[in-house]
XYZ file of C-alpha atoms in Angstrom:
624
model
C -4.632 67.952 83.346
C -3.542 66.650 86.486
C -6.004 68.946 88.199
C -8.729 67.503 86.069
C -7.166 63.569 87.479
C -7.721 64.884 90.946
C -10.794 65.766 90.289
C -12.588 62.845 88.417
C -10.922 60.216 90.774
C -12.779 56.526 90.668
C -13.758 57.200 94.144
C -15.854 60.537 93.611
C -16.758 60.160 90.286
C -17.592 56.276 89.496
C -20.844 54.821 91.143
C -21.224 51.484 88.758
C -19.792 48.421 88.972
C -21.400 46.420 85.715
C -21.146 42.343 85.750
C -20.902 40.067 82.409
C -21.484 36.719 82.365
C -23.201 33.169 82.118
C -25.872 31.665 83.977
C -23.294 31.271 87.480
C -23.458 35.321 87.751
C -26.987 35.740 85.922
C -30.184 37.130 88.147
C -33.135 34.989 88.739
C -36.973 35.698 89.495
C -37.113 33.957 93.442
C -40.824 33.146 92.624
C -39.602 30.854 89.646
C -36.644 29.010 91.083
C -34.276 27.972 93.747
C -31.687 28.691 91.387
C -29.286 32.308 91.431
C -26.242 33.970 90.235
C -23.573 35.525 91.998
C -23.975 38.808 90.525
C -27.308 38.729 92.300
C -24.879 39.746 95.667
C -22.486 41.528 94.579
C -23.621 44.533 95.569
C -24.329 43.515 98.818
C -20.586 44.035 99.277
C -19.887 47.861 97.833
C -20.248 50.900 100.117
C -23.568 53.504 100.142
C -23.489 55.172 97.396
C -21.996 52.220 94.396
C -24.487 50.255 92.608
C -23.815 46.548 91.385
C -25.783 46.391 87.458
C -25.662 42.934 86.487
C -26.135 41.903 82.726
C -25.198 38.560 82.888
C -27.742 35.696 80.792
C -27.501 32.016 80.851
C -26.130 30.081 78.250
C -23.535 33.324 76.922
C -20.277 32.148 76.151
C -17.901 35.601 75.543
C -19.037 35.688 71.608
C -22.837 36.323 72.807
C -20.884 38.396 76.036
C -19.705 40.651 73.354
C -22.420 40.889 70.772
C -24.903 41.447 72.920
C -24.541 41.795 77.063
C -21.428 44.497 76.482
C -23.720 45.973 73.723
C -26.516 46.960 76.280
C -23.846 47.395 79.168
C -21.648 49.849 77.477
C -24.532 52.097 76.570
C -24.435 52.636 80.636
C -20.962 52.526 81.174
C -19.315 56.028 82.403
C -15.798 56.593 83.518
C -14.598 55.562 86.521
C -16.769 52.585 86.736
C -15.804 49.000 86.925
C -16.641 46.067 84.789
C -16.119 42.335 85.787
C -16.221 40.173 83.272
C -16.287 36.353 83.285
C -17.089 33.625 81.406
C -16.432 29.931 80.099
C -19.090 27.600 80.526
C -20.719 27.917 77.620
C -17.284 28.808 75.697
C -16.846 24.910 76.234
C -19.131 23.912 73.487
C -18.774 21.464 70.542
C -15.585 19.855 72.730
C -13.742 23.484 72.452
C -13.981 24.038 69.298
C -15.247 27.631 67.535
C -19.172 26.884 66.959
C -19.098 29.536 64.161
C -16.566 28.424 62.416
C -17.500 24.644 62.745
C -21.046 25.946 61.065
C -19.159 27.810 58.421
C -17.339 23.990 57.440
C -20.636 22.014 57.044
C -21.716 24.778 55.150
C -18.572 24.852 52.940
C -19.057 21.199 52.180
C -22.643 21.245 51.377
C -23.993 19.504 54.720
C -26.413 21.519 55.322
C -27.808 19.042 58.090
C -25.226 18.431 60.103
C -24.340 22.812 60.446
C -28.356 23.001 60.993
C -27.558 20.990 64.281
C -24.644 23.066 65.133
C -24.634 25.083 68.552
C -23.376 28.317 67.418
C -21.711 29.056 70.888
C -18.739 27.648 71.629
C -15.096 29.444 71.276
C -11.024 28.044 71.173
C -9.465 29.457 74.625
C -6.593 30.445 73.217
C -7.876 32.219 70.023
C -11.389 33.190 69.988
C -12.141 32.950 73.885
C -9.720 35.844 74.413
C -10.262 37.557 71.213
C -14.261 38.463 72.582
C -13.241 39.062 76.475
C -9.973 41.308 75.008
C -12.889 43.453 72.845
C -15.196 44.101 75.777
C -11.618 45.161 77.904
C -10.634 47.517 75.150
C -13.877 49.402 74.737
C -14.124 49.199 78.699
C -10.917 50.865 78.335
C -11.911 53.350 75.962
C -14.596 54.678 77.701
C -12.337 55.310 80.956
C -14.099 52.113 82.743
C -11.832 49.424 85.270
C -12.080 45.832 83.591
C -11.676 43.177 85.605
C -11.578 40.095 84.370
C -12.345 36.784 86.395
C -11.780 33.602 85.601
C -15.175 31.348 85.661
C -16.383 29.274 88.437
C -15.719 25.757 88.939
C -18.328 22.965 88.282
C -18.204 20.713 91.046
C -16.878 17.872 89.293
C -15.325 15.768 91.972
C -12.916 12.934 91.958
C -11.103 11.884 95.144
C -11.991 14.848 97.119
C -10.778 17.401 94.701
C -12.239 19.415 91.552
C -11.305 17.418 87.955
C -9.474 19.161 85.675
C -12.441 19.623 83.351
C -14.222 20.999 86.712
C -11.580 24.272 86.467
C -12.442 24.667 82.804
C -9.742 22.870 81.232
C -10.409 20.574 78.838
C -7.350 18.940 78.258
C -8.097 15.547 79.047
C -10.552 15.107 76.157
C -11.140 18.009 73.330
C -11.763 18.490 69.649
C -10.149 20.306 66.879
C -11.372 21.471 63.874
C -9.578 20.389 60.635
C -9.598 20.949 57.489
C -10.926 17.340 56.798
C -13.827 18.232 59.265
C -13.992 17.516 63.609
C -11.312 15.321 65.117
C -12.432 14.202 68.802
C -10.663 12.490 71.570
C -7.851 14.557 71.677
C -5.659 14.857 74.912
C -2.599 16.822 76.490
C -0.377 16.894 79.526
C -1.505 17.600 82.786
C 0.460 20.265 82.661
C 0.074 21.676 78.888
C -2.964 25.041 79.438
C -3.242 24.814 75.549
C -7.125 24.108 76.377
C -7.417 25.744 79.585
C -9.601 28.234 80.099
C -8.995 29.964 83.701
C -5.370 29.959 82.420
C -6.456 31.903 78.760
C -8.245 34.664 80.652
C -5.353 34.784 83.208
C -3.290 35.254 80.397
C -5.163 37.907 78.596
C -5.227 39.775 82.040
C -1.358 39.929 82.019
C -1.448 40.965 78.089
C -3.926 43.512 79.167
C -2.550 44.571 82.031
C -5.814 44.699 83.622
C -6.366 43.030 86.977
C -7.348 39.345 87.514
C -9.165 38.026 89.703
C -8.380 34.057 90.051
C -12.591 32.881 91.411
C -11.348 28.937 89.713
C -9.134 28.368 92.142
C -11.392 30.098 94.838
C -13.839 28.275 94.002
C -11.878 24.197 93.920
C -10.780 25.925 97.110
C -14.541 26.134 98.496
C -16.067 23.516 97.224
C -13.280 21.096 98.325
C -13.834 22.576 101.612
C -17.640 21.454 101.663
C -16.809 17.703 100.130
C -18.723 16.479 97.560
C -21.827 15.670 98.984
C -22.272 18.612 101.469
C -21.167 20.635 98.485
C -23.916 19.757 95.931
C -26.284 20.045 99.510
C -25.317 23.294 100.955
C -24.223 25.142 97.853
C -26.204 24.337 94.176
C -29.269 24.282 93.271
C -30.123 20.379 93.381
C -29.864 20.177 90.044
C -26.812 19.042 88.635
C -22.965 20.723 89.210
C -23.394 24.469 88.145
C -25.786 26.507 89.084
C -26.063 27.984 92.975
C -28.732 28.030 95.576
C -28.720 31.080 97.607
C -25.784 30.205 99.844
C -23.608 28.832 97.293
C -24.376 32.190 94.976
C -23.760 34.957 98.158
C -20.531 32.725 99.940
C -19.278 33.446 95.744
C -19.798 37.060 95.382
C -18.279 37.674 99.107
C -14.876 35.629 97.702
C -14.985 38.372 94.582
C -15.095 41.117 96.915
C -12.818 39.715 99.012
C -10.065 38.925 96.339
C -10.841 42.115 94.700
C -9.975 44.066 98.062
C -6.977 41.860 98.982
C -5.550 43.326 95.538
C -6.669 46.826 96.383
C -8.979 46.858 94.227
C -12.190 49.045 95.293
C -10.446 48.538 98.367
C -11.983 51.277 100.469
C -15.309 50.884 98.744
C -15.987 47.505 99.562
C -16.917 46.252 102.839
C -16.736 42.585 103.889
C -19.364 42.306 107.045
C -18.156 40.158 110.076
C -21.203 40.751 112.235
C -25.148 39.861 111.338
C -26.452 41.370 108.177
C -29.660 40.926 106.189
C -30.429 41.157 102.315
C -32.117 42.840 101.082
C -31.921 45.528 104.234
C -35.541 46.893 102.804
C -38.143 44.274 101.989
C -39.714 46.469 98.776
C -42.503 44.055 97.480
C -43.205 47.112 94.986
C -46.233 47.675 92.882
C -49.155 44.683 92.679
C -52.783 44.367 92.306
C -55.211 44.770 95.717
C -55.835 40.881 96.828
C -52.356 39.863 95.870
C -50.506 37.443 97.980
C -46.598 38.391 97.646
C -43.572 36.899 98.037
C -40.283 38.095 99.202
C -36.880 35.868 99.776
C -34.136 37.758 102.388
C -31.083 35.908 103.457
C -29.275 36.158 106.847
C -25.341 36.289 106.800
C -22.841 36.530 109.227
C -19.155 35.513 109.098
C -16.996 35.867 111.956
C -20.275 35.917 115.116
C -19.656 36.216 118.376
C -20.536 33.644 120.410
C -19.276 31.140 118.070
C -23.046 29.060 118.358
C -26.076 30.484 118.819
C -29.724 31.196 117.971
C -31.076 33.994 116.190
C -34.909 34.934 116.204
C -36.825 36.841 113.301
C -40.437 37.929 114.193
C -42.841 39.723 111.962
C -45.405 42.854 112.141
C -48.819 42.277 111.752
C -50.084 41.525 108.494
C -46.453 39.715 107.476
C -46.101 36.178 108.046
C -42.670 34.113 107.202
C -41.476 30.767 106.292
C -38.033 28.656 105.351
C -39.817 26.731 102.952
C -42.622 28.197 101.403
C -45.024 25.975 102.686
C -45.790 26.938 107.060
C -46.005 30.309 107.325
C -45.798 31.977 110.595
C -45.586 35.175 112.687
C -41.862 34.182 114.180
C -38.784 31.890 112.975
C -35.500 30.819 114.670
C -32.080 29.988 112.561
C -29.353 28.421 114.833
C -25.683 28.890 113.627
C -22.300 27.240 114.519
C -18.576 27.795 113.599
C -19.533 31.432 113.789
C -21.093 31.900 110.512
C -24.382 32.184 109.296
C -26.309 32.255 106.157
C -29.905 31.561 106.508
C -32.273 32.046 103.631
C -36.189 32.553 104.635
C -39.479 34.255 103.028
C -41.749 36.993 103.955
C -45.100 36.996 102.709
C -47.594 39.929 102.403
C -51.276 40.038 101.097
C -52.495 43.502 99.808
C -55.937 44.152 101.597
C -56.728 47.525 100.255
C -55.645 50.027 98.011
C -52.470 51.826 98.573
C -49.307 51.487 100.574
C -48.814 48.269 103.072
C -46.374 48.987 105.543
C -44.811 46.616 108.539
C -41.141 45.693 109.664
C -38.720 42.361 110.190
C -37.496 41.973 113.373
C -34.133 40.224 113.563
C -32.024 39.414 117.071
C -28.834 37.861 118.055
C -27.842 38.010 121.743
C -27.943 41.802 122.049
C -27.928 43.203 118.620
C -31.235 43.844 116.284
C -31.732 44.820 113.270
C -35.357 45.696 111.840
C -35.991 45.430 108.386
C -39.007 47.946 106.969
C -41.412 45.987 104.598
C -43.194 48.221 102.241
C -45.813 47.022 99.041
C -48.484 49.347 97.066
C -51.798 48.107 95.977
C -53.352 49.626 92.699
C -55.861 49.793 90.288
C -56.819 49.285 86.445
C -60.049 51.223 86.914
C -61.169 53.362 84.261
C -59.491 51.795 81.022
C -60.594 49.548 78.180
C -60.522 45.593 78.465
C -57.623 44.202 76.335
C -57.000 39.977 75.786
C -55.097 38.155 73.133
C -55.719 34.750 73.634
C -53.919 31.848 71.503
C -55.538 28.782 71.229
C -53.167 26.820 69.519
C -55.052 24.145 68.557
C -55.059 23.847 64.750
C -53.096 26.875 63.616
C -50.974 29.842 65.470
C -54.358 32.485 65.085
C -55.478 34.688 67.403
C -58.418 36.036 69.066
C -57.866 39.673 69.916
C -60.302 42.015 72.447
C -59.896 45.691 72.703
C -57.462 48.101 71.323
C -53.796 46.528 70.924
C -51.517 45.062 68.303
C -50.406 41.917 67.980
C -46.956 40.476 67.694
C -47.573 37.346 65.664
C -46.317 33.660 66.971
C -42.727 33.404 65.900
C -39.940 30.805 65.951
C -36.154 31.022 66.271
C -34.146 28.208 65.556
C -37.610 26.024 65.937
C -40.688 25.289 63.838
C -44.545 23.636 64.717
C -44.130 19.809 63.859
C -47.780 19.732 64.233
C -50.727 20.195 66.477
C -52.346 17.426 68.240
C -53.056 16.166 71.411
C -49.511 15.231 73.146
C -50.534 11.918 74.222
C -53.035 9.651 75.003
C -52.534 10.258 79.169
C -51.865 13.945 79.151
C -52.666 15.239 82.561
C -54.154 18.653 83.030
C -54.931 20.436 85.667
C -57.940 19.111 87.516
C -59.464 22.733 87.440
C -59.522 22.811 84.083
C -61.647 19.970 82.908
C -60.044 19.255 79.996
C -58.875 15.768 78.619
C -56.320 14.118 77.009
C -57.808 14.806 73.493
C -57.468 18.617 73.644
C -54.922 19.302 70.984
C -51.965 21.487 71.115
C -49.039 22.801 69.403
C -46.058 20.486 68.898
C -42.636 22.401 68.681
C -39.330 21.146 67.126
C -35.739 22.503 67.212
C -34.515 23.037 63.415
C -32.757 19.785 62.882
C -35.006 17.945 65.096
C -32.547 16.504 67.626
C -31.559 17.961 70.551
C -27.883 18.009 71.820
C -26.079 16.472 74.702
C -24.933 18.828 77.551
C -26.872 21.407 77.256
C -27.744 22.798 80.916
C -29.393 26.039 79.776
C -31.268 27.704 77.495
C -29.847 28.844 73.772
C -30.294 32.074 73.125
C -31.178 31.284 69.763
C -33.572 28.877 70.076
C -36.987 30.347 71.029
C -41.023 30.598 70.457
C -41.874 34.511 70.655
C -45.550 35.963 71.279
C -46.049 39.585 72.097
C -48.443 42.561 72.002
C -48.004 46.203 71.643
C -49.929 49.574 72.959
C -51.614 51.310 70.190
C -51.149 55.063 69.311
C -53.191 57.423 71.684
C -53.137 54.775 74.818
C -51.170 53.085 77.701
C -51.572 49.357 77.809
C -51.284 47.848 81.362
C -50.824 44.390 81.486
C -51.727 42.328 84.199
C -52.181 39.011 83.334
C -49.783 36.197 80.975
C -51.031 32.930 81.123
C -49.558 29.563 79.242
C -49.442 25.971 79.683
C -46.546 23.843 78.679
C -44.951 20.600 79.059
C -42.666 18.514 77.189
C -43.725 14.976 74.986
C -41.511 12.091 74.185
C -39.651 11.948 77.556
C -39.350 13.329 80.934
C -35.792 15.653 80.239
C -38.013 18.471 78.854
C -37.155 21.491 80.337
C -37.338 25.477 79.711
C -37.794 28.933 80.574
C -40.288 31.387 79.660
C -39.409 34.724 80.091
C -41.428 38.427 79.435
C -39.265 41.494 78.285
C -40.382 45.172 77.526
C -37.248 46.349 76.307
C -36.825 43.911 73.375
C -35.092 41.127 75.874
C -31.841 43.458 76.991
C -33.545 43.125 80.159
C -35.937 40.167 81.192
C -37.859 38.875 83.812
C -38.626 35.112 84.328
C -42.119 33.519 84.977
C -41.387 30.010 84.807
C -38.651 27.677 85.017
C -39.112 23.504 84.636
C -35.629 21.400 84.076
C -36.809 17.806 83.622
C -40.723 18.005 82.752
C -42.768 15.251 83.393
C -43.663 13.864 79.939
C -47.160 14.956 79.021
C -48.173 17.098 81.920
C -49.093 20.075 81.331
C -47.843 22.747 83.491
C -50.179 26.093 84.428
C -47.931 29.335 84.283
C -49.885 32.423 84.996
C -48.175 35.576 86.950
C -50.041 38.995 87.218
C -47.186 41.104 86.480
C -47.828 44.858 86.578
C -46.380 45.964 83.526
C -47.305 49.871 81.734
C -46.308 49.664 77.823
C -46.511 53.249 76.333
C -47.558 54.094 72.830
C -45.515 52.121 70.518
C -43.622 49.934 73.144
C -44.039 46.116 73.219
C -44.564 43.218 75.557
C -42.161 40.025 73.913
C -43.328 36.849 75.612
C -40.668 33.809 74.760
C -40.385 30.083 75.532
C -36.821 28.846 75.346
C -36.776 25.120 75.589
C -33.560 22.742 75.934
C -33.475 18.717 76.764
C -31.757 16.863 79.455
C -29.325 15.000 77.020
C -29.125 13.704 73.286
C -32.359 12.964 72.058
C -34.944 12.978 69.054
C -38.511 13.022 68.576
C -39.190 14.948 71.656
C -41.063 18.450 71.345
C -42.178 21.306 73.819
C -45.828 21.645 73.602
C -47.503 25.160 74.105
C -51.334 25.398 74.901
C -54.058 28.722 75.531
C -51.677 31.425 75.666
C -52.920 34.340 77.195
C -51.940 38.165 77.389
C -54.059 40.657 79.066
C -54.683 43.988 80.955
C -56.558 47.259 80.361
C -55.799 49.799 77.599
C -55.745 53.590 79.132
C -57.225 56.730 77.172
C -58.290 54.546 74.125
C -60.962 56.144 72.206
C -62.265 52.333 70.236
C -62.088 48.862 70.232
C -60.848 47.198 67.641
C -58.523 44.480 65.965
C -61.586 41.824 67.187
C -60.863 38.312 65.138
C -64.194 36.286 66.479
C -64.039 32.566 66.389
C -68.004 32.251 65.926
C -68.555 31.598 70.058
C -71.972 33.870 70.504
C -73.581 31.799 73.017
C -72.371 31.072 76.418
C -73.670 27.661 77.801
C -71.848 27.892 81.444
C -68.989 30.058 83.090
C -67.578 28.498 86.368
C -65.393 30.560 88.455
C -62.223 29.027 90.523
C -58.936 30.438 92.422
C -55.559 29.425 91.466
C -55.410 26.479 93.739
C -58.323 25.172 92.231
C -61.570 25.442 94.182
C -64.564 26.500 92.995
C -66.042 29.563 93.970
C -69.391 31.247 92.884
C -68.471 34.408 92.197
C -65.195 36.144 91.007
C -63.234 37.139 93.978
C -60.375 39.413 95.121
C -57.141 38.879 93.816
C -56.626 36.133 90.416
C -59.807 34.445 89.314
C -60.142 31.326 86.891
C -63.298 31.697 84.773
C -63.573 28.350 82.772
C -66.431 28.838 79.950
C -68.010 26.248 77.574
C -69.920 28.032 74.714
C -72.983 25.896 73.223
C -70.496 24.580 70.365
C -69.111 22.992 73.177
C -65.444 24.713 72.995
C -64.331 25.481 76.538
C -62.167 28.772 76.959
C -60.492 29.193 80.518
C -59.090 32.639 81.454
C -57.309 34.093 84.229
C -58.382 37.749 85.187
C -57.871 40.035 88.143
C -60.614 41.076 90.382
């Protein structure tokens, strides 16, 4: 036995660390927001050889932690690895109360309204809170994993220079309980009673556990306090309220967990905490796209500890690679000046795919005498030689379909939602020029169940969705390259969502669009050309997750000309056609995404806008 402990040591056996948690830890698609978790740079801090897999979804609290992240995690988890777990923010819901069990009383006493409006999430710190995180540290523990449990993030909720109380996750200056008489609000303890505090709960269970704890609430106050409120919000969030992280704020948070975690020994010789220049992603892998593409790719500079203490440090580009701090001027060469000895510079490389196969280049990066080079890699391919596949939803008096070419489809479904009806969202509707349509184009109206939306909801519910999908028939590969939508919020600007794809049945997804605040009644265009391969059987789940920027009724999402599309390998037929009656083709105009018109398709995504003699105008996005 003990030769068998020498053996299967952490160090030589474990390569994994795995990362639970809310929306501060979750990934995010760069292309789709400024916004990103800390578990996004994690492993920017483990040695060659240890791989950071982060699980973590917005709007989990440690019930949906346990039920479902740790339920895909653990399937992964071997011994030796590690597993941090953290959460809290959305364990705050319904004042602190348990959001199952305050269902289960409306539903005792008949109100079937008032649980209908109930958000679900929401756990007691000192009962429920710790019952879910002590589950995932048992079965971490059973399978001969490291839990680690950290105590969330503050929200930088400041008040005289320092983080409020109900910044650190402790809600004991204003909390409800659940009776048996029903919610009783407004309740209040000591400064110095933890009975609602939740950093102090998971600090607790750590102890009772004796697993190690790693205290990122009080790193955190520390940090933000550091910045001050305003250079805080500037430097480290997203620009959008007092959660979520830009770049900066999400990296300067993972480098505090690694740096806690090896102050305690943890990992200690597998985790390295950089002093000099260092660039992230250290390969600029664009990946797999279609020939014409124009790609993306965000990299951040850090350095902590420089030498000289001010300086300037220069990036240039290979041919064919141009870069950019904001998106918007691209060039061949950038500068990013430092002072105080630290660095951490976010900026964009951007790569179009001129022919087939693999685009090569490098990033050049220099400060004073040291250089690092970066290699940029991308591969162009090709649909060639398969079967035209498009489901297209109109959405305009019912949730029908018109499907082309050999594929199933996943019928329109709602969760927690329903159609209030279709019609056209208002009377000034704004669409995109390109499109010619007008404000009396109809589209779907979609409710929550209950109709109104609740207060302080920064993310989206996991159980509150619109689903489409499509699946590869028997005998062929389905490649998709093309989802299309548009979307945009009536009855008030606070409108806001996320619209995610998935291929594994949403364990795993990857986000196209992301709106907070909408502006009532215009319609936003969301079209990617992902390059996605579904095998026989497997399934593309498209969903819309919509939440509102405060209490409010009457306001719905609104869903228009839903597209899916690619090209179905080694199918034999077509079939599954449901024709609308459009035989005769009046005009076909063809535009790029920017909309200008063009009189011919071209490389890379077209816009084909075509009115039939009926007079019904179809627009479509397609890959040349």
């Amino acid at each position: 036995m003990m030769m068998a402990l020498m053996v299967f040591t952490p160090t030589s056996w474990a390569k994994k660390v795995h990362t639970l948690g809310d929306s501060t830890m979750a990934p995010y698609d760069e292309n789709a927001t400024v916004t990103r978790g800390w578990g996004m740079y994690f492993g920017n801090f483990l040695t060659n050889g240890w791989t950071s897999v982060n699980y973590a979804k917005g709007g989990r609290d440690s019930r949906g932690g346990y039920n479902e992240l740790w339920q895909t995690a653990k399937k992964n988890v071997e011994a030796g690895d590690y597993v941090i777990i953290t959460f809290a923010h959305n364990d705050e819901k319904n004042g602190g109360m348990d959001g199952v069990a305050l269902y289960e009383y409306y539903k005792s006493i008949g109100d079937n309204t008032k649980a209908a409006a109930v958000d679900q999430r929401g756990t007691v710190p000192s009962t429920t809170y710790k019952e879910y995180l002590g589950k995932i540290v048992d079965e971490a523990i059973a399978l001969g994993a490291h839990p680690i449990i950290c105590s969330p993030v503050c929200r930088s909720y400041f008040s005289g220079g320092k983080i409020r109380r109900n910044g650190r996750h402790d809600l004991g200056d204003s909390f409800s309980i659940l009776t048996d008489k029903g919610p009783v609000e407004g309740q209040k303890v000591g400064a110095d009673d933890h009975t609602m505090d939740y950093a102090w709960h998971s600090e607790q269970l750590a102890k009772e556990k004796s697993v190690p704890f790693i205290d990122l609430t009080n790193a955190t106050a520390d940090l933000y306090e550091s910045y001050g409120d305003a250079k805080c919000h500037e430097y480290l969030f997203d620009g959008d309220g007092s959660t979520h992280f830009n770049t900066t704020g999400a990296l300067l948070v993972a480098r505090e967990c690694a740096r806690l975690m090896k102050a305690q020994g943890i990992m200690a010789d597998d985790i390295i905490l950089p002093t000099d220049i260092s660039v992230t992603p250290s390969r600029a892998d664009f990946g797999q796209a279609y020939r014409g593409q124009t790609l993306t790719k965000e990299l951040t500079l850090n350095g902590f500890g420089l030498n000289p203490e001010s300086g300037v440090v220069s990036i240039t580009a290979s041919e064919g690679i141009l870069l950019s701090t904001d998106k918007s001027t691209w060039q061949e060469s950038l500068t990013a000046n430092y002072q105080a000895s630290t660095l951490v510079q976010t900026f964009y490389a951007q790569l179009t795919l001129e022919h087939d196969g693999e685009t090569t280049g490098v990033i050049t990066i220099t400060q004073g005498e040291k250089t690092l080079e970066v290699p940029v890699s991308a591969t162009a391919i090709s649909l060639e030689g398969g079967t035209e596949v498009k489901v297209y939803w109109r959405l305009e008096k019912d949730a029908t379909y018109e499907l082309t070419g050999p594929a199933t489809v996943i019928d329109e479904s709602w969760t927690g939602m329903y159609v209030q009806r279709y019609s056209n969202p208002n009377a000034n509707t704004v669409w995109p020029e390109w499109t010619g349509f007008d404000a009396t184009r109809k589209t779907q109206r979609n409710l929550l169940t209950g109709d109104a939306w609740p207060a302080d909801e920064i993310d989206d519910n996991p159980e509150r969705y619109i689903q489409f999908g499509i699946k590869a028939n028997a005998g062929t590969t389905l490649k998709i390259n093309n989802i299309s939508l548009f979307v945009c919020g009536c009855g008030g600007n606070g409108m806001c969502s996320h619209i995610y794809y998935s291929t594994d049945n949403f364990a795993t997804r990857t986000t196209i669009f992301e709106m907070k605040k909408m502006p009532a009644n215009n319609m936003q265009d969301v079209t990617v050309a992902p390059v996605i391969s579904l095998e026989e059987g497997q399934e593309l789940l498209l969903r819309i997750y919509p939440w509102y920027n405060g209490a409010a009724t009457g306001k719905t999402i609104c869903l228009s000309d839903v597209t899916i599309s690619g090209m179905a390998m080694g199918a034999t037929s077509v079939n599954g056609v449901k024709d609308n009656g459009q035989s005769k083709v009046d005009s076909i105009r063809y535009f790029t995404p920017d909309g200008r018109e063009q009189a011919c398709l071209g490389r890379g995504l077209n816009i084909i806008r075509c009115q039939f003699t009926d007079g019904t105008v179809v627009v479509s996005k397609v890959m040349e």
